[in-house]
Short mmCIF file of C-alpha atoms in Angstrom, two decimals:
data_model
loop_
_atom_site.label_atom_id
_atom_site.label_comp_id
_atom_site.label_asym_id
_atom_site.label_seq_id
_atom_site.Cartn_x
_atom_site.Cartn_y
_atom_site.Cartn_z
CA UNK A 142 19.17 -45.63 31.98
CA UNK A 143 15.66 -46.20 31.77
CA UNK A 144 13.32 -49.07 30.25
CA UNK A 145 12.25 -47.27 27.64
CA UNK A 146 15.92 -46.67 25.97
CA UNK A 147 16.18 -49.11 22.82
CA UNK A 148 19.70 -49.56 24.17
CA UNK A 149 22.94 -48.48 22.46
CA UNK A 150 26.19 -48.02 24.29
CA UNK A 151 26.18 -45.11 26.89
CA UNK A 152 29.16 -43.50 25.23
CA UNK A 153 26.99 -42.26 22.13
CA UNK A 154 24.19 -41.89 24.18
CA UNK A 155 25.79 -39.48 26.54
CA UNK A 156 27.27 -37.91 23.38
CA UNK A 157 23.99 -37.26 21.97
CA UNK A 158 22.47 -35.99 25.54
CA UNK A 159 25.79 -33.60 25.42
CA UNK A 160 24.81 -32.34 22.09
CA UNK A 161 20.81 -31.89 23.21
CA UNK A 162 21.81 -29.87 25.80
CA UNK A 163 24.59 -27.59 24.02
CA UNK A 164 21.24 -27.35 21.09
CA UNK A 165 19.43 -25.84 23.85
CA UNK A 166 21.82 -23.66 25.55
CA UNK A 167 22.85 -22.03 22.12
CA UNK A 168 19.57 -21.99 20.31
CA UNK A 169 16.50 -22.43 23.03
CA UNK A 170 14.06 -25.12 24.02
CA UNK A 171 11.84 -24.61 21.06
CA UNK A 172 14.61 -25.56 18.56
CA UNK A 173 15.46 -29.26 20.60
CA UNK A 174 14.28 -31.51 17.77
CA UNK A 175 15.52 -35.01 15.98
CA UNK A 176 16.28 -32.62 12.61
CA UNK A 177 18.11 -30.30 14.37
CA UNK A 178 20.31 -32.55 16.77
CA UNK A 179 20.97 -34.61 13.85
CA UNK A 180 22.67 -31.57 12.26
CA UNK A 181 24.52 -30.83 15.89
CA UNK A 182 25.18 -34.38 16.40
CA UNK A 183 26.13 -35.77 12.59
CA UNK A 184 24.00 -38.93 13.93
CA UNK A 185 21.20 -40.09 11.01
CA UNK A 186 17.66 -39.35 12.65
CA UNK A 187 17.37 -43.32 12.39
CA UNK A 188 20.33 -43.39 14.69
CA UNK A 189 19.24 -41.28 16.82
CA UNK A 190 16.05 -42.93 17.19
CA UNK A 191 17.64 -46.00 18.01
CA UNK A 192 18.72 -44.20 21.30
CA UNK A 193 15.78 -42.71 22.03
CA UNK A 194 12.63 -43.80 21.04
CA UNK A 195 11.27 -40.15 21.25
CA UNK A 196 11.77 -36.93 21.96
CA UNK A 197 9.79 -37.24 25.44
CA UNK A 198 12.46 -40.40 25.99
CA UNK A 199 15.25 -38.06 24.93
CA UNK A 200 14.15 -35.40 27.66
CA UNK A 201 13.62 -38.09 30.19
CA UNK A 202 16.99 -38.73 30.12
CA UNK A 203 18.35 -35.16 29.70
CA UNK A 204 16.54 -35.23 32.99
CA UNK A 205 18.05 -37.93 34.63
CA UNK A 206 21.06 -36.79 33.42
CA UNK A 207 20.22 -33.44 35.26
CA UNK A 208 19.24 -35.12 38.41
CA UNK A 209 22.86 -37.12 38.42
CA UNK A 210 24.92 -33.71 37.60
CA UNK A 211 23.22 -31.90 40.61
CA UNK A 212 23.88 -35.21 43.03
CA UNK A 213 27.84 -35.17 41.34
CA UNK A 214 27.76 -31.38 42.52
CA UNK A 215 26.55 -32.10 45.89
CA UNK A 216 29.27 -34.98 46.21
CA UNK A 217 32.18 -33.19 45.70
CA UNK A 218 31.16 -30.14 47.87
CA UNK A 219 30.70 -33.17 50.55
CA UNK A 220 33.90 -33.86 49.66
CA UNK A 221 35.46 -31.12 50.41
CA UNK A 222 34.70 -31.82 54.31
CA UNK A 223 34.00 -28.16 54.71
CA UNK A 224 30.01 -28.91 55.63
CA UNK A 225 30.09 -30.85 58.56
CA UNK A 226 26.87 -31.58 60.55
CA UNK A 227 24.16 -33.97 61.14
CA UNK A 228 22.42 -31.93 57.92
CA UNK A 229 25.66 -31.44 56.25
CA UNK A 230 24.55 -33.26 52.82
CA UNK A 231 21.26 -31.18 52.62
CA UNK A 232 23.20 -28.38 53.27
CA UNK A 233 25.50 -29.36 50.25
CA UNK A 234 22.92 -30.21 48.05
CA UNK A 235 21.17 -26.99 48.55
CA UNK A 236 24.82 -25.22 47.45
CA UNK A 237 25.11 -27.25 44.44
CA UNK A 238 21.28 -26.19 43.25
CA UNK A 239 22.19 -22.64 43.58
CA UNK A 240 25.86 -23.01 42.18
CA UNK A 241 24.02 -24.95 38.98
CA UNK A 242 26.38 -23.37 35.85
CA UNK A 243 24.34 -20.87 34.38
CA UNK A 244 24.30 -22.01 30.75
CA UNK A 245 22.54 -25.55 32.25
CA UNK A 246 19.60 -23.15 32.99
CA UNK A 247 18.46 -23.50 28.95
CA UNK A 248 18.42 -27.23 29.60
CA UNK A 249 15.93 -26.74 32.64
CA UNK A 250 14.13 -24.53 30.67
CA UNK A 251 14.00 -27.16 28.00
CA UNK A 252 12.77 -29.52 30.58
CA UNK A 253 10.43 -27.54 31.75
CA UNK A 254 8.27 -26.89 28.61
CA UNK A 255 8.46 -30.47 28.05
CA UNK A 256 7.35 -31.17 30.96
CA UNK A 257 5.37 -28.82 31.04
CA UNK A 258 2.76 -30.54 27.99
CA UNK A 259 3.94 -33.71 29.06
CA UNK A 260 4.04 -34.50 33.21
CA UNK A 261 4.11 -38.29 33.22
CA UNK A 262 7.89 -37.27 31.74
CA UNK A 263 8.45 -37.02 35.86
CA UNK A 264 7.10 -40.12 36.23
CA UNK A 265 10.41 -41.89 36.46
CA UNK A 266 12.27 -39.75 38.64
CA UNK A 267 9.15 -39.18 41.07
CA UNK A 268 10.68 -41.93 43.50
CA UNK A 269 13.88 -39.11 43.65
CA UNK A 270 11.14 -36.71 45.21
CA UNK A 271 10.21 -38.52 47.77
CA UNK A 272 13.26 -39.73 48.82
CA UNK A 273 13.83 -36.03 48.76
CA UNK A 274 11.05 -35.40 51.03
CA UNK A 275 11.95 -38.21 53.40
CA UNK A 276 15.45 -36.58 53.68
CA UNK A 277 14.18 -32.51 54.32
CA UNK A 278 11.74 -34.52 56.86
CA UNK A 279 13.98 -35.99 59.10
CA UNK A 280 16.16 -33.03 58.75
CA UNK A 281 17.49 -32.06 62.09
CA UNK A 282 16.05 -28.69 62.04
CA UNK A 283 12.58 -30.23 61.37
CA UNK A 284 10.61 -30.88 57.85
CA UNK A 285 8.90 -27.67 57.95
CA UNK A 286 12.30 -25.57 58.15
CA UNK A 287 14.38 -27.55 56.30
CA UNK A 288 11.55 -27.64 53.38
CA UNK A 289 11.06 -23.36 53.56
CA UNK A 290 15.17 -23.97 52.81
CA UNK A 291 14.91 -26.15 49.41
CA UNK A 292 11.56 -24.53 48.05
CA UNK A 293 13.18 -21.13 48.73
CA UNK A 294 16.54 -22.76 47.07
CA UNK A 295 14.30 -24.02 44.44
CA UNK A 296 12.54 -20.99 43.97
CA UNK A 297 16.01 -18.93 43.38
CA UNK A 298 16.97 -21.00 40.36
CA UNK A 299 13.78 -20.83 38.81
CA UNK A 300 13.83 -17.17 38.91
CA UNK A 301 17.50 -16.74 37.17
CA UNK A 302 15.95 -19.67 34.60
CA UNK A 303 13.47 -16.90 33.80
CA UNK A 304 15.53 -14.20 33.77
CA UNK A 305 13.97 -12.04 36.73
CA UNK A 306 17.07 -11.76 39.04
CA UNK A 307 19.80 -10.81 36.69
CA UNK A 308 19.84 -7.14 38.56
CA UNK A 309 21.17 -8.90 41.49
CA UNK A 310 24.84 -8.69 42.12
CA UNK A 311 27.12 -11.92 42.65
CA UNK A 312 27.68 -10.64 45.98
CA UNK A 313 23.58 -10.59 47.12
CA UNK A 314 23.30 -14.11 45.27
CA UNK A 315 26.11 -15.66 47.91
CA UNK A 316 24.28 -13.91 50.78
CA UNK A 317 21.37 -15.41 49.93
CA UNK A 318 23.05 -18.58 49.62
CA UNK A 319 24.44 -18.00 53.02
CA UNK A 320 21.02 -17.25 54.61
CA UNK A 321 19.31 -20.31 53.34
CA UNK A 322 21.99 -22.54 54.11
CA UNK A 323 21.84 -20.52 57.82
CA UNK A 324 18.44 -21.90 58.18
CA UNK A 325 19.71 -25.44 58.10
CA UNK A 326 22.01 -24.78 60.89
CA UNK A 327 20.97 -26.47 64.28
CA UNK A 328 23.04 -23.78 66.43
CA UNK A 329 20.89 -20.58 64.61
CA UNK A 330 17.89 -22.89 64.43
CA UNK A 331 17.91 -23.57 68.15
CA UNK A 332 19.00 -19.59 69.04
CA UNK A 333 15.79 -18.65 67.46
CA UNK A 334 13.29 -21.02 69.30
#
């Protein structure tokens, strides 16, 4: 929760972050407003004021709230104990970016355009960047390498956001998976020195 929340209890809040992102998914970024997730929600716009101040605190969170889904992804892949390694959690958390469900790429999109007009909205979450950084840096590949792996990762989602890899098949998605998590991989890393 951040600073800027006027408080509330977190079950209503996560109910109304819920709703915002099922408004986006099933009618676009354009049509998250107060009037329109008061109709989704049933929650007076007073009320939902009272949870967020405004809409750039309501898409902070939806952010946050993004940020913790995709580190809940990467924990239960870890959990698995199928990725072992000394990079085994960037490894997972690249697989849970590109296994992000694809109706949650509305909400990014959502995020985006707010952000977009708005970028002190990443001003909260910048710290999560460079902890982010720090991590691909001491990767055991190298920074450089392990960096080409998350931009390219990073790169892949933002083109099914926009809608320009659609004419790819399942099957080249997963190889493509397979090739940037390859690139983490200190055995194929150090064969190709």
């Amino acid at each position: 929760m951040t600073s800027s929340n006027r408080g509330g209890r977190p079950s209503k809040r996560e109910f109304i972050l819920e709703k915002a992102e099922l408004l986006v998914q099933e009618r676009g970024a354009s049509h998250l407003t107060f009037d329109a997730l008061t109709e989704k929600t049933g929650i007076s716009k007073g009320g939902l004021l009272y949870h967020f101040a405004s809409k750039e605190t309501l898409i902070m969170a939806m952010l946050e709230r993004y940020i913790e889904a995709r580190e809940q992804r990467t924990g239960a892949i870890l959990a698995k104990g199928e990725i072992t390694g000394p990079d085994a959690a960037l490894k997972a958390m690249i697989i849970a970016e590109l296994s992000e469900p694809h109706e949650m790429l509305a909400v990014d999109s959502a995020i985006l355009a707010a952000v977009a007009s708005n970028p002190s909205l990443l001003d909260p979450i910048k710290h999560k960047y460079t902890e982010l950084s720090a991590r691909l840096d001491n990767s055991k590949v190298g920074g450089a390498r392990a960096r080409v792996a998350w931009k390219a990762t990073i790169g892949h989602r933002l083109m099914r956001q926009l809608g320009l890899i659609e004419c790819e098949t399942e099957a080249q998605c997963a190889e493509f998976g397979k090739e940037i998590v390859a690139l983490l991989d200190e055995d194929t890393y150090n064969a190709n020195k």
